mmCIF file of C-alpha atoms and ligand atoms in Angstrom:
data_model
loop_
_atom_site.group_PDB
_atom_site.id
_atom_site.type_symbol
_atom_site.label_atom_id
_atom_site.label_comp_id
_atom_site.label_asym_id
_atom_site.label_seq_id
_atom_site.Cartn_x
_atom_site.Cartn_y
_atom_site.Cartn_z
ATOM 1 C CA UNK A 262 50.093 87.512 25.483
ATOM 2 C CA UNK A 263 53.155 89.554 24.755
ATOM 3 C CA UNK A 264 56.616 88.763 25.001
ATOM 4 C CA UNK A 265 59.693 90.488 25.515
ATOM 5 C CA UNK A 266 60.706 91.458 22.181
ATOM 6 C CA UNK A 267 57.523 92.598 20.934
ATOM 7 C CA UNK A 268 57.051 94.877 23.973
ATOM 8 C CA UNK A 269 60.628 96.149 23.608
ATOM 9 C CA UNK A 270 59.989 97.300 20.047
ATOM 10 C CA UNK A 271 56.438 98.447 21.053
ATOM 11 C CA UNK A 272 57.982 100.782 23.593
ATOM 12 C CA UNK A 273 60.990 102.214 21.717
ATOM 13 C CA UNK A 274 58.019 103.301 18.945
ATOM 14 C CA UNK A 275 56.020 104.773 21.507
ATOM 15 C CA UNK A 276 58.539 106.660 23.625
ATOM 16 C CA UNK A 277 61.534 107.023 21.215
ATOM 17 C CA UNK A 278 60.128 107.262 17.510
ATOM 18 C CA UNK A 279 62.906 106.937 15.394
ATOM 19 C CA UNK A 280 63.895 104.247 16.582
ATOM 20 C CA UNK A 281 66.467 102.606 14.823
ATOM 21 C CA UNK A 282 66.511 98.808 16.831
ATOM 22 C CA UNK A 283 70.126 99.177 18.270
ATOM 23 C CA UNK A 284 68.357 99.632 21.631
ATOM 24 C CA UNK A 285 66.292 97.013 20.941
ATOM 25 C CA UNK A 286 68.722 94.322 19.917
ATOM 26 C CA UNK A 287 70.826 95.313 22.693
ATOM 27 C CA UNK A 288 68.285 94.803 25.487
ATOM 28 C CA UNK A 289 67.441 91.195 23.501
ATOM 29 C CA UNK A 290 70.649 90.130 23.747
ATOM 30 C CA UNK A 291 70.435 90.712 27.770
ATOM 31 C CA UNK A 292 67.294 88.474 27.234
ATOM 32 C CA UNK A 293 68.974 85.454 25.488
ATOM 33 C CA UNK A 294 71.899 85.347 27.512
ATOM 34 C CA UNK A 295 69.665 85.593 30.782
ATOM 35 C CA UNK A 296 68.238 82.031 29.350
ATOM 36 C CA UNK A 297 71.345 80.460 28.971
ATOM 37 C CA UNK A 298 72.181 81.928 32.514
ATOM 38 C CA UNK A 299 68.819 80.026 33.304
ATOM 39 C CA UNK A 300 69.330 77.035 32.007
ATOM 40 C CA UNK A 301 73.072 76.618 33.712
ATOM 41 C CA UNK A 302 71.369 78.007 37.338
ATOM 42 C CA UNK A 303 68.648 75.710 36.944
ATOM 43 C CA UNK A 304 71.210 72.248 36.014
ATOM 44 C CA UNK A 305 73.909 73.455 38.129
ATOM 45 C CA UNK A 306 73.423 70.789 41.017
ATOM 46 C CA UNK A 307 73.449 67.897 37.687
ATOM 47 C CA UNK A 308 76.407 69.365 35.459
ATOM 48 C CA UNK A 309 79.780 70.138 37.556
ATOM 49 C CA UNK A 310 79.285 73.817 37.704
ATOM 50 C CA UNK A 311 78.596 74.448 41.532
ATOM 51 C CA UNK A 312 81.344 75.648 43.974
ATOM 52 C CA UNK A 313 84.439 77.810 43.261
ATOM 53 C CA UNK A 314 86.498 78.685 40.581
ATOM 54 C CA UNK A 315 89.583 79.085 42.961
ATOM 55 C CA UNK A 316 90.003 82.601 41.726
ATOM 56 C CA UNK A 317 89.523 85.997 43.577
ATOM 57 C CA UNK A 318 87.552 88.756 41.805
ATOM 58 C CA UNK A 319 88.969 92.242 42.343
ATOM 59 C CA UNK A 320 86.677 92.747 45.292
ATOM 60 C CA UNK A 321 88.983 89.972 46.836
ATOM 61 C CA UNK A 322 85.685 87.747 47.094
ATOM 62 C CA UNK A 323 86.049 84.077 45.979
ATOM 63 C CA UNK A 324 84.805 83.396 42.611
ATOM 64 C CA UNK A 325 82.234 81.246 42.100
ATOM 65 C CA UNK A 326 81.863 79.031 39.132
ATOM 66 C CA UNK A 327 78.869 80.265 37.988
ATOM 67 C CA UNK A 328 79.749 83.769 38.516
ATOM 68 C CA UNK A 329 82.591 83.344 36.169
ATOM 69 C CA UNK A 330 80.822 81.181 33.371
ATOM 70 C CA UNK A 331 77.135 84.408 33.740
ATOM 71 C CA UNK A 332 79.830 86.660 33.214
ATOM 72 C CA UNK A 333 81.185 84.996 29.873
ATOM 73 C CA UNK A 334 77.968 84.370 28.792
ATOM 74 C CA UNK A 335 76.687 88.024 28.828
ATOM 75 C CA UNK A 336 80.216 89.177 27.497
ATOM 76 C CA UNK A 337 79.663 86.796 24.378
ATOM 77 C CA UNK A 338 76.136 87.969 23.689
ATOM 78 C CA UNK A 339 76.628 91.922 23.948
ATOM 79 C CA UNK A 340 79.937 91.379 21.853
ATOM 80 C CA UNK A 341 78.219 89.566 19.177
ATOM 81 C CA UNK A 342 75.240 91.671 19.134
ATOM 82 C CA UNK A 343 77.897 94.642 18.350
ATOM 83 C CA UNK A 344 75.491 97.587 19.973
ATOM 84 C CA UNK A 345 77.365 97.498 22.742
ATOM 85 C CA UNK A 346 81.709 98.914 22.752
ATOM 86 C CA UNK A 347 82.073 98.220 26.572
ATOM 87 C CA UNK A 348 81.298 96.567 29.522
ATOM 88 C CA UNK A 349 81.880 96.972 33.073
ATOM 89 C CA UNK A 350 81.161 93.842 35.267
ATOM 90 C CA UNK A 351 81.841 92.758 39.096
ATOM 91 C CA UNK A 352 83.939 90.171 37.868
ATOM 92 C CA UNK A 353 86.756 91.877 35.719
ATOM 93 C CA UNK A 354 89.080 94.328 37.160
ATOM 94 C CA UNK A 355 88.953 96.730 34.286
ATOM 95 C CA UNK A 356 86.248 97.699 31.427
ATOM 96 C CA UNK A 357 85.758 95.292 29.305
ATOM 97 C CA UNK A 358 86.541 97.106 25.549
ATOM 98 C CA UNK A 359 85.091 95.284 22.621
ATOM 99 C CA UNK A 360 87.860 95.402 19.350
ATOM 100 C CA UNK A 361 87.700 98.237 17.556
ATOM 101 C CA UNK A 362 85.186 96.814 14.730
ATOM 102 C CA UNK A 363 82.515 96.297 17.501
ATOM 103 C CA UNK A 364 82.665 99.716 18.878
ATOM 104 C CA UNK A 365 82.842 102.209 16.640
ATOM 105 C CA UNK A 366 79.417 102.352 15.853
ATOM 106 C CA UNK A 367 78.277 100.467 19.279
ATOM 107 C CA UNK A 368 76.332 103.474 21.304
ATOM 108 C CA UNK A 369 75.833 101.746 24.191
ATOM 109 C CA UNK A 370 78.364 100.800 27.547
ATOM 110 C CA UNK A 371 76.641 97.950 29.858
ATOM 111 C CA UNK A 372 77.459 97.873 33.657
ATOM 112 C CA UNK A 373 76.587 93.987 34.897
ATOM 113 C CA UNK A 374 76.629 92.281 38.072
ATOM 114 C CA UNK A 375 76.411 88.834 36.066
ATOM 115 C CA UNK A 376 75.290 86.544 39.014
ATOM 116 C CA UNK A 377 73.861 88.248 42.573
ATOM 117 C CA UNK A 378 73.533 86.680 45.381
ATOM 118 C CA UNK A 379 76.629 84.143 44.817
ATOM 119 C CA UNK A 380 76.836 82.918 48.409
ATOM 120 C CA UNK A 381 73.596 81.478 47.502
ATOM 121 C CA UNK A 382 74.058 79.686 44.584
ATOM 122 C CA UNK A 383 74.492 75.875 46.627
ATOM 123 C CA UNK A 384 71.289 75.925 48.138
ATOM 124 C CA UNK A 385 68.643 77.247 45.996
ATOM 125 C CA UNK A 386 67.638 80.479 47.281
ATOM 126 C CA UNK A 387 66.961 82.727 44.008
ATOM 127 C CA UNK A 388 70.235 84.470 42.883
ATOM 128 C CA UNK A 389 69.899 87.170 39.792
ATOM 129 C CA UNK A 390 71.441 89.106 37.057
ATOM 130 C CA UNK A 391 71.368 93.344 37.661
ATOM 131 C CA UNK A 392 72.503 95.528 34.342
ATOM 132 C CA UNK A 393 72.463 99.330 33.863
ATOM 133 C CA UNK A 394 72.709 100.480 29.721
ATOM 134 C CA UNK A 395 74.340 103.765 29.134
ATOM 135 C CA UNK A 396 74.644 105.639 25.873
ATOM 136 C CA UNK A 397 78.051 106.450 25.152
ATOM 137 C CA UNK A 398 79.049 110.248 25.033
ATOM 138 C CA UNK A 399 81.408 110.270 22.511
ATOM 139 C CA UNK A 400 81.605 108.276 19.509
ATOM 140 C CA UNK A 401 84.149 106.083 17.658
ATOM 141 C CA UNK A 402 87.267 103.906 18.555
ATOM 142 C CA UNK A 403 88.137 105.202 21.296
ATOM 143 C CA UNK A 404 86.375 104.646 24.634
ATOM 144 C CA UNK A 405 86.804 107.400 26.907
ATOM 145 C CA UNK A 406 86.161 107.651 30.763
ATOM 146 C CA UNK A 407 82.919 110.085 30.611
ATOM 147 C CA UNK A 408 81.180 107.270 28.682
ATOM 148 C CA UNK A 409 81.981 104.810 31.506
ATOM 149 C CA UNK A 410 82.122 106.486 34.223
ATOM 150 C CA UNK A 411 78.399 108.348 34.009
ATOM 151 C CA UNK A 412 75.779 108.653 37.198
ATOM 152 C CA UNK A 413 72.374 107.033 36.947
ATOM 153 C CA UNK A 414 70.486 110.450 36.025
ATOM 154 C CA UNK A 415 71.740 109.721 32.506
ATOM 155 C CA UNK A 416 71.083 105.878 32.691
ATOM 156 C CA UNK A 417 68.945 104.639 29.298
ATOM 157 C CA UNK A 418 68.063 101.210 31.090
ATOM 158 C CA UNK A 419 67.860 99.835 34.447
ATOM 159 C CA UNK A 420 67.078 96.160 35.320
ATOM 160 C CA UNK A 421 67.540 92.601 36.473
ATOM 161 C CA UNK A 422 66.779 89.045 36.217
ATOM 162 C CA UNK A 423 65.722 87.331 39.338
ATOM 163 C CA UNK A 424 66.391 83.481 38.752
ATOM 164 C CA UNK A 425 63.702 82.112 41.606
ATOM 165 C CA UNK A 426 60.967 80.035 41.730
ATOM 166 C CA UNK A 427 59.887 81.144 38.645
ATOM 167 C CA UNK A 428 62.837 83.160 36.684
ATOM 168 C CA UNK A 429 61.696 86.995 35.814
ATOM 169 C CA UNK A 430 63.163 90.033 33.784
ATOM 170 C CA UNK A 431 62.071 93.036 35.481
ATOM 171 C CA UNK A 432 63.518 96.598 33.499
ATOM 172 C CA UNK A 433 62.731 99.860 32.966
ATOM 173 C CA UNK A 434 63.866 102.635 30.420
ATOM 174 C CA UNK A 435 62.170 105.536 32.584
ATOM 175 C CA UNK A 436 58.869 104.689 31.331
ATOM 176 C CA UNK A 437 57.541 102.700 34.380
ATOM 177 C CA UNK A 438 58.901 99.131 35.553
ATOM 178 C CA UNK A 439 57.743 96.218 33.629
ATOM 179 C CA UNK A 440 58.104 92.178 34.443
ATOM 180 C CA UNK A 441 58.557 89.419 32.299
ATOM 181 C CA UNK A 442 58.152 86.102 33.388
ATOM 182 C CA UNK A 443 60.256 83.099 31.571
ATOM 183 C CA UNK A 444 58.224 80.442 30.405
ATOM 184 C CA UNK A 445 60.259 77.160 29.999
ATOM 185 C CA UNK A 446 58.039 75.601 27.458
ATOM 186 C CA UNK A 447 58.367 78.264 24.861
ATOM 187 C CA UNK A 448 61.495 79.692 25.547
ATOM 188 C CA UNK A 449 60.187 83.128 26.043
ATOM 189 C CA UNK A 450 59.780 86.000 28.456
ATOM 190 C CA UNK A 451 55.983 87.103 28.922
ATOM 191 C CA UNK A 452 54.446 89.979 30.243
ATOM 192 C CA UNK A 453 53.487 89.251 33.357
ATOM 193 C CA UNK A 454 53.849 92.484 35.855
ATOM 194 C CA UNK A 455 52.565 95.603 33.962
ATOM 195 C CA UNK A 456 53.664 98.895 35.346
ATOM 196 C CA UNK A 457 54.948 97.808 38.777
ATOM 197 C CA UNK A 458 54.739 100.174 41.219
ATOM 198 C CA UNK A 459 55.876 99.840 45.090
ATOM 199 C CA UNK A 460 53.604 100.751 48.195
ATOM 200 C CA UNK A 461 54.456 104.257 49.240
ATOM 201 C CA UNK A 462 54.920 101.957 52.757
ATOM 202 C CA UNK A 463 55.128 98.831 53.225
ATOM 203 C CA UNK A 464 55.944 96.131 56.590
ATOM 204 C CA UNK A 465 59.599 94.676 55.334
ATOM 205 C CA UNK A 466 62.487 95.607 56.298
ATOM 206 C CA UNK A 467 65.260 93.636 55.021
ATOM 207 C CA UNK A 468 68.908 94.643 56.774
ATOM 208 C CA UNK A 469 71.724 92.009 57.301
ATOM 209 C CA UNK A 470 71.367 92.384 61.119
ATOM 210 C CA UNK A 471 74.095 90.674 62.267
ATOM 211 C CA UNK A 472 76.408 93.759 61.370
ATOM 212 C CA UNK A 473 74.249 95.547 64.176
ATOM 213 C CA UNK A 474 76.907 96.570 66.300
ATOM 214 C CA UNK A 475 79.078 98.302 63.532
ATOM 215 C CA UNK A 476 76.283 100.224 62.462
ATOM 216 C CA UNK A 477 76.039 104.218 62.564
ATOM 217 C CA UNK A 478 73.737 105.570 65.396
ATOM 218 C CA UNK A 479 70.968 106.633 62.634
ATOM 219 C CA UNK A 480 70.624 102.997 61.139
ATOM 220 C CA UNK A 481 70.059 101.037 64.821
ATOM 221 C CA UNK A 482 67.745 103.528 65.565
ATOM 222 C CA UNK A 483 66.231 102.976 62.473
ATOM 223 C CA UNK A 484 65.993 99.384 63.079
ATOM 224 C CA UNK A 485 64.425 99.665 66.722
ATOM 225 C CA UNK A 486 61.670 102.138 65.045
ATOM 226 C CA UNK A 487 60.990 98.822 62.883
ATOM 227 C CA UNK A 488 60.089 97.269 66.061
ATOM 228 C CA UNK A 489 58.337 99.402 67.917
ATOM 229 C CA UNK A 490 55.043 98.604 68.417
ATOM 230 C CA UNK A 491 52.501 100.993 67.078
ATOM 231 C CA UNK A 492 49.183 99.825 65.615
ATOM 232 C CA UNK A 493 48.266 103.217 63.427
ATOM 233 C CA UNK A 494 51.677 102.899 61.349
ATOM 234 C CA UNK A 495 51.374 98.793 61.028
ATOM 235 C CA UNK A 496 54.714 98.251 63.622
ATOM 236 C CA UNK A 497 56.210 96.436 64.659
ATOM 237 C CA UNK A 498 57.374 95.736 60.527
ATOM 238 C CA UNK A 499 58.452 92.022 59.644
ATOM 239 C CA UNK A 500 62.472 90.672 58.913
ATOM 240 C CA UNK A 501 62.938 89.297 55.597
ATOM 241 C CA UNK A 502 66.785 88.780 54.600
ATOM 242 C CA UNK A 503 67.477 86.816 51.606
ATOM 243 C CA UNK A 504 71.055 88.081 51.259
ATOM 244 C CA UNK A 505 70.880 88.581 46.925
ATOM 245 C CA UNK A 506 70.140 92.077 46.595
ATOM 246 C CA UNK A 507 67.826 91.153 43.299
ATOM 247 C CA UNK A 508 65.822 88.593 45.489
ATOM 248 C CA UNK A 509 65.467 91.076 48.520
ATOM 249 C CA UNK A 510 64.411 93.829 46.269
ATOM 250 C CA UNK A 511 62.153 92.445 44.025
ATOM 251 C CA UNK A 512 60.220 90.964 46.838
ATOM 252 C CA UNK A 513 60.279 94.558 48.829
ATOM 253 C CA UNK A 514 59.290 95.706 45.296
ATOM 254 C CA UNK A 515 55.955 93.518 45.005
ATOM 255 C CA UNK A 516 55.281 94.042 48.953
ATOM 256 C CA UNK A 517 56.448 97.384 49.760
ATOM 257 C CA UNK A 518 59.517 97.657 52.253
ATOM 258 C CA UNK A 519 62.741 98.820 52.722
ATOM 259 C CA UNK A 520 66.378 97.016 51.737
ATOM 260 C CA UNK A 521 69.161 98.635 53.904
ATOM 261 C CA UNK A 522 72.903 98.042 53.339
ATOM 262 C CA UNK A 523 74.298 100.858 55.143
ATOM 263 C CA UNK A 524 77.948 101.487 55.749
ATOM 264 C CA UNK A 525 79.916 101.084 58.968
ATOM 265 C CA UNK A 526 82.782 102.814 60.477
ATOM 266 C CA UNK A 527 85.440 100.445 59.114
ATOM 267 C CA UNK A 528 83.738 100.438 55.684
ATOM 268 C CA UNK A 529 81.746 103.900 55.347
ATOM 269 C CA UNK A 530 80.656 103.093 51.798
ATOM 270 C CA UNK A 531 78.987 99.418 52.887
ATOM 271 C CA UNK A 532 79.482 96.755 50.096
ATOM 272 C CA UNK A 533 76.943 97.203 47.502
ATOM 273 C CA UNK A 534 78.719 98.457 43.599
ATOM 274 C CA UNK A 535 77.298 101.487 42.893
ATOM 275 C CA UNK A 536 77.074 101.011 38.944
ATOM 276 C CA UNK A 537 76.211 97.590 38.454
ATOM 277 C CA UNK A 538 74.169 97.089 41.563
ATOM 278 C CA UNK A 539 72.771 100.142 42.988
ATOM 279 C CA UNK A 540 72.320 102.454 40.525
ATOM 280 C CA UNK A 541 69.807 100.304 38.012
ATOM 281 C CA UNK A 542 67.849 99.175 41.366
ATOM 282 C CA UNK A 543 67.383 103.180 42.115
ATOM 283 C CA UNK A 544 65.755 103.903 38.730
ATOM 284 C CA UNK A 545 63.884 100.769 39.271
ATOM 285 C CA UNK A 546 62.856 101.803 42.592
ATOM 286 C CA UNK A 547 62.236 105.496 41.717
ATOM 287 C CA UNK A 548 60.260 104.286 38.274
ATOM 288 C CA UNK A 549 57.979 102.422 40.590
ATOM 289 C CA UNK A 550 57.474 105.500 42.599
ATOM 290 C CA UNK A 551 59.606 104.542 45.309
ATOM 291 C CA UNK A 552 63.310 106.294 46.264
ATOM 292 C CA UNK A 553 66.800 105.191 46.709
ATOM 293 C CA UNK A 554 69.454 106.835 48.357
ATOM 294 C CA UNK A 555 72.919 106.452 50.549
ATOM 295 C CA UNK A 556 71.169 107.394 53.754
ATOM 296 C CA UNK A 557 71.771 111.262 52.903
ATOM 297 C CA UNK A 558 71.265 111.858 49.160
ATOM 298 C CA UNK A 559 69.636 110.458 46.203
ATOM 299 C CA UNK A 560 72.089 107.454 44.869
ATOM 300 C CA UNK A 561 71.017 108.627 40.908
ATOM 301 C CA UNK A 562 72.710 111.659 41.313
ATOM 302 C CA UNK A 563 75.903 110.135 42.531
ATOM 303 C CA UNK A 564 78.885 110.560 40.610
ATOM 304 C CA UNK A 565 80.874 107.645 40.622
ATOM 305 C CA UNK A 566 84.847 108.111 40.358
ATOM 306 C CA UNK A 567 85.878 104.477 39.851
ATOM 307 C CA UNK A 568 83.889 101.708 37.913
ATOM 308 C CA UNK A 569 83.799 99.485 41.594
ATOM 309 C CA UNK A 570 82.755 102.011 43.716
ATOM 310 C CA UNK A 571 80.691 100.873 46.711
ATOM 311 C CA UNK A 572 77.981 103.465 48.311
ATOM 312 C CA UNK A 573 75.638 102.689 51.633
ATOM 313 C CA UNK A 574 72.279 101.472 49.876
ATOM 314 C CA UNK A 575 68.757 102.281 51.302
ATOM 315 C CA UNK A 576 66.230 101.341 49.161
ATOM 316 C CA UNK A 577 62.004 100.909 48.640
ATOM 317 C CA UNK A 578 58.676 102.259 49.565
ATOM 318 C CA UNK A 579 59.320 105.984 49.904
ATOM 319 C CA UNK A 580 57.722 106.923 53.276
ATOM 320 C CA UNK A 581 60.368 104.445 54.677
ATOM 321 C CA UNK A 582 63.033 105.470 53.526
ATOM 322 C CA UNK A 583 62.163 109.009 53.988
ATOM 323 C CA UNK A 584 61.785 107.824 57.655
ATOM 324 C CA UNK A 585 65.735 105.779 57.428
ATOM 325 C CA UNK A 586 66.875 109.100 56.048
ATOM 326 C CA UNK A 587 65.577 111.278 58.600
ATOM 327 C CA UNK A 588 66.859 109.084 61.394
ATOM 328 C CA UNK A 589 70.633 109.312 59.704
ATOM 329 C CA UNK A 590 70.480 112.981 59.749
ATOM 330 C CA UNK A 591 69.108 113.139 63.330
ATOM 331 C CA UNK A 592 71.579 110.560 64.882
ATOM 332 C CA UNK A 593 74.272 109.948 62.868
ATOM 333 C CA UNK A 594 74.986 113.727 60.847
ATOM 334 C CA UNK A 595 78.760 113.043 60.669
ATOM 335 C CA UNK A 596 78.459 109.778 58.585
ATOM 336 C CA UNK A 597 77.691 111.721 55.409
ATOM 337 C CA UNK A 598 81.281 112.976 55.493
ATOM 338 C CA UNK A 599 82.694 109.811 55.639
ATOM 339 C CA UNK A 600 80.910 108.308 52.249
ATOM 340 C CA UNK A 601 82.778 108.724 49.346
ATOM 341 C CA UNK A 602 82.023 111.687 46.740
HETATM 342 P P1 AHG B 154 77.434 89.290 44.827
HETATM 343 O O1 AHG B 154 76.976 87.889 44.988
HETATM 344 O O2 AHG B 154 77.175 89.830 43.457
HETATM 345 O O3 AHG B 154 78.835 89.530 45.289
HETATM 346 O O4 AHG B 154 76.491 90.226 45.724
HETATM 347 C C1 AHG B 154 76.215 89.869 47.053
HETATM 348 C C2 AHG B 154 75.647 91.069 47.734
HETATM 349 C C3 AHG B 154 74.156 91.299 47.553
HETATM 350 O O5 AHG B 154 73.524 90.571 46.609
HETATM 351 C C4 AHG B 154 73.576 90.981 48.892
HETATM 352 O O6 AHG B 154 72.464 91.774 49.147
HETATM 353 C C5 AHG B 154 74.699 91.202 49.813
HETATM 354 O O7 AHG B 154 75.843 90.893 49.109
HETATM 355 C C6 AHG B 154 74.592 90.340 51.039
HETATM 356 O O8 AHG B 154 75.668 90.622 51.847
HETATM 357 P P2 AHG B 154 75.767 90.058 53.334
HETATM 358 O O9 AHG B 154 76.034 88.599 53.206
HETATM 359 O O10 AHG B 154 76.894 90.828 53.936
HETATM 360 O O11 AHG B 154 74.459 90.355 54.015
HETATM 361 MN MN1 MN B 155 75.866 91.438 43.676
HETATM 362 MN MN1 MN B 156 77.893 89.089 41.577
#
């Protein structure tokens, strides 16, 4: 049996060396506020924390009240572990910048979607937690916009926390994709999925449908190659649509599929965050030997320009999305222009 901490230090050993713990202490502190996260997802219907806030986030969605009180929660534990000098999260407008005691000798800036799959939260379907750790480029008081504002080739940690049946931390520091599962009793996150890897296909494909009509030519015909049926390649594929990005793709994950979230004409860039939802799902995918990418190019070599940028996500088993990808340049060439660079 092996738990979360020891593997963390086990790894940074093996892979780093000279490790000096900061890493380490960082990712732990994701780990303890993920159980507090728990707990509060797991009493919301009992304690008064269900519904809205009544405030708007700057994506002009309506905060929920769990969104708001993840988001303190993970704010309080990376400022008090002091490895970490910013954050950015979905639910503040601008970077979160620790005082100047906490960050000049923090290394590390976390991007955090504190609580995915919001709409969810009322009726039990499993919501999560996604986080991407950067090292900081410069160092000192001063943050300064290339140590925020960095694309996912230079990302030091992708992962999430999928709070479902059974709550998991899945991450991955470009050493393969590890799970954790959270056992109640002990208080403690166990190895439970060792070196996850994703089909190179798979049957799912997981798309939010309903948006059919606004969809570029390459994606519907995308779709309709889903359903065609053709015994040798295991079509027609099955629908599975949670509608919580860390549900859909840690399921597509175990199972091998695809999760698309393509833009449309009126919103070319979709409505996935590219730092604090995309970006550690790509080096999760791509660490499992699977492959992320806008539909055109490879999302971990985006470089993102603001800290809420959206980008079209299409995501899994890498003979799928190969096969997405090749559609979108066939039908629908023009779209890449309209995505954001
Ligand atoms: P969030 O709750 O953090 O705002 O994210 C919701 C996202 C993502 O988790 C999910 O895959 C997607 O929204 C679902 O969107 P649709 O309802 O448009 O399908
Ligand atoms: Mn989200
Ligand atoms: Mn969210």
């Amino acid at each position: 049996m092996k738990t979360l901490v020891e593997f963390i230090w086990e790894q940074q050993e093996q892979h780093v060396g000279y490790a000096t713990g900061e890493f380490s202490r960082l990712l732990n502190d994701i780990g303890i506020a993920a159980k507090i996260v728990n707990r509060d997802v797991n009493r919301a219907g009992l304690s008064g924390i269900l519904g809205s806030e009544g405030t708007v986030n700057v994506q002009g969605e309506s905060q929920k009240k769990l969104d708001v009180l993840a988001n303190n929660e993970f704010i309080k534990a990376l400022r008090n572990g002091k490895q970490c000098a910013a954050i950015i999260s979905e639910e503040n407008e601008d970077v979160v910048v620790f005082d100047e005691k906490t960050t000049e000798n923090a290394k590390y800036i976390v991007a955090i979607d504190p609580l995915d799959g919001s709409s969810n939260i009322e009726v039990n379907v499993p919501i999560g937690t996604i986080f991407a750790i950067y090292k900081r480029k410069s160092l000192g008081k001063i943050i300064t916009t290339e140590d925020v504002l960095q694309a996912g080739t230079e990302l030091v940690c992708g992962g999430y926390i999928i709070y479902g049946s059974s709550t998991m931390l899945v991450y991955t520091t470009g050493h393969g994709v590890n799970g954790f599962t959270y056992d109640p009793t002990c208080g403690l996150f166990i190895l439970s999925h060792e070196n996850i890897k994703i089909g190179e296909t798979g049957n799912i494909y997981s798309i939010n449908e309903a948006n059919y009509i606004y969809f570029a030519e390459g994606v519907k015909r995308y779709i309709k190659y889903c359903q065609e049926d053709d015994k040798a390649s295991n079509r027609p594929y099955t629908t599975r649509y949670i509608g919580s990005l860390v549900s859909d793709f840690h399921r597509n994950l175990l199972r091998g599929g695809i999760y698309i979230y393509p833009g449309t004409l009126k919103n070319p860039n979709g409505k996935l965050r590219l730092m604090y939802e995309c970006i550690p799902v790509a080096f999760l995918a791509e660490q499992a030997g699977g492959k992320a990418s806008d539909g055109y190019k490879r999302i971990l070599d985006i470089q993102p320009h603001h800290i809420h940028q959206r980008v079209p996500l299409f995501i899994g088993s890498k003979d799928m999305v190969d096969k997405a990808e090749e559609m979108m340049r066939i039908y629908s060439p023009g779209f890449a222009k309209l995505i954001e660079d």
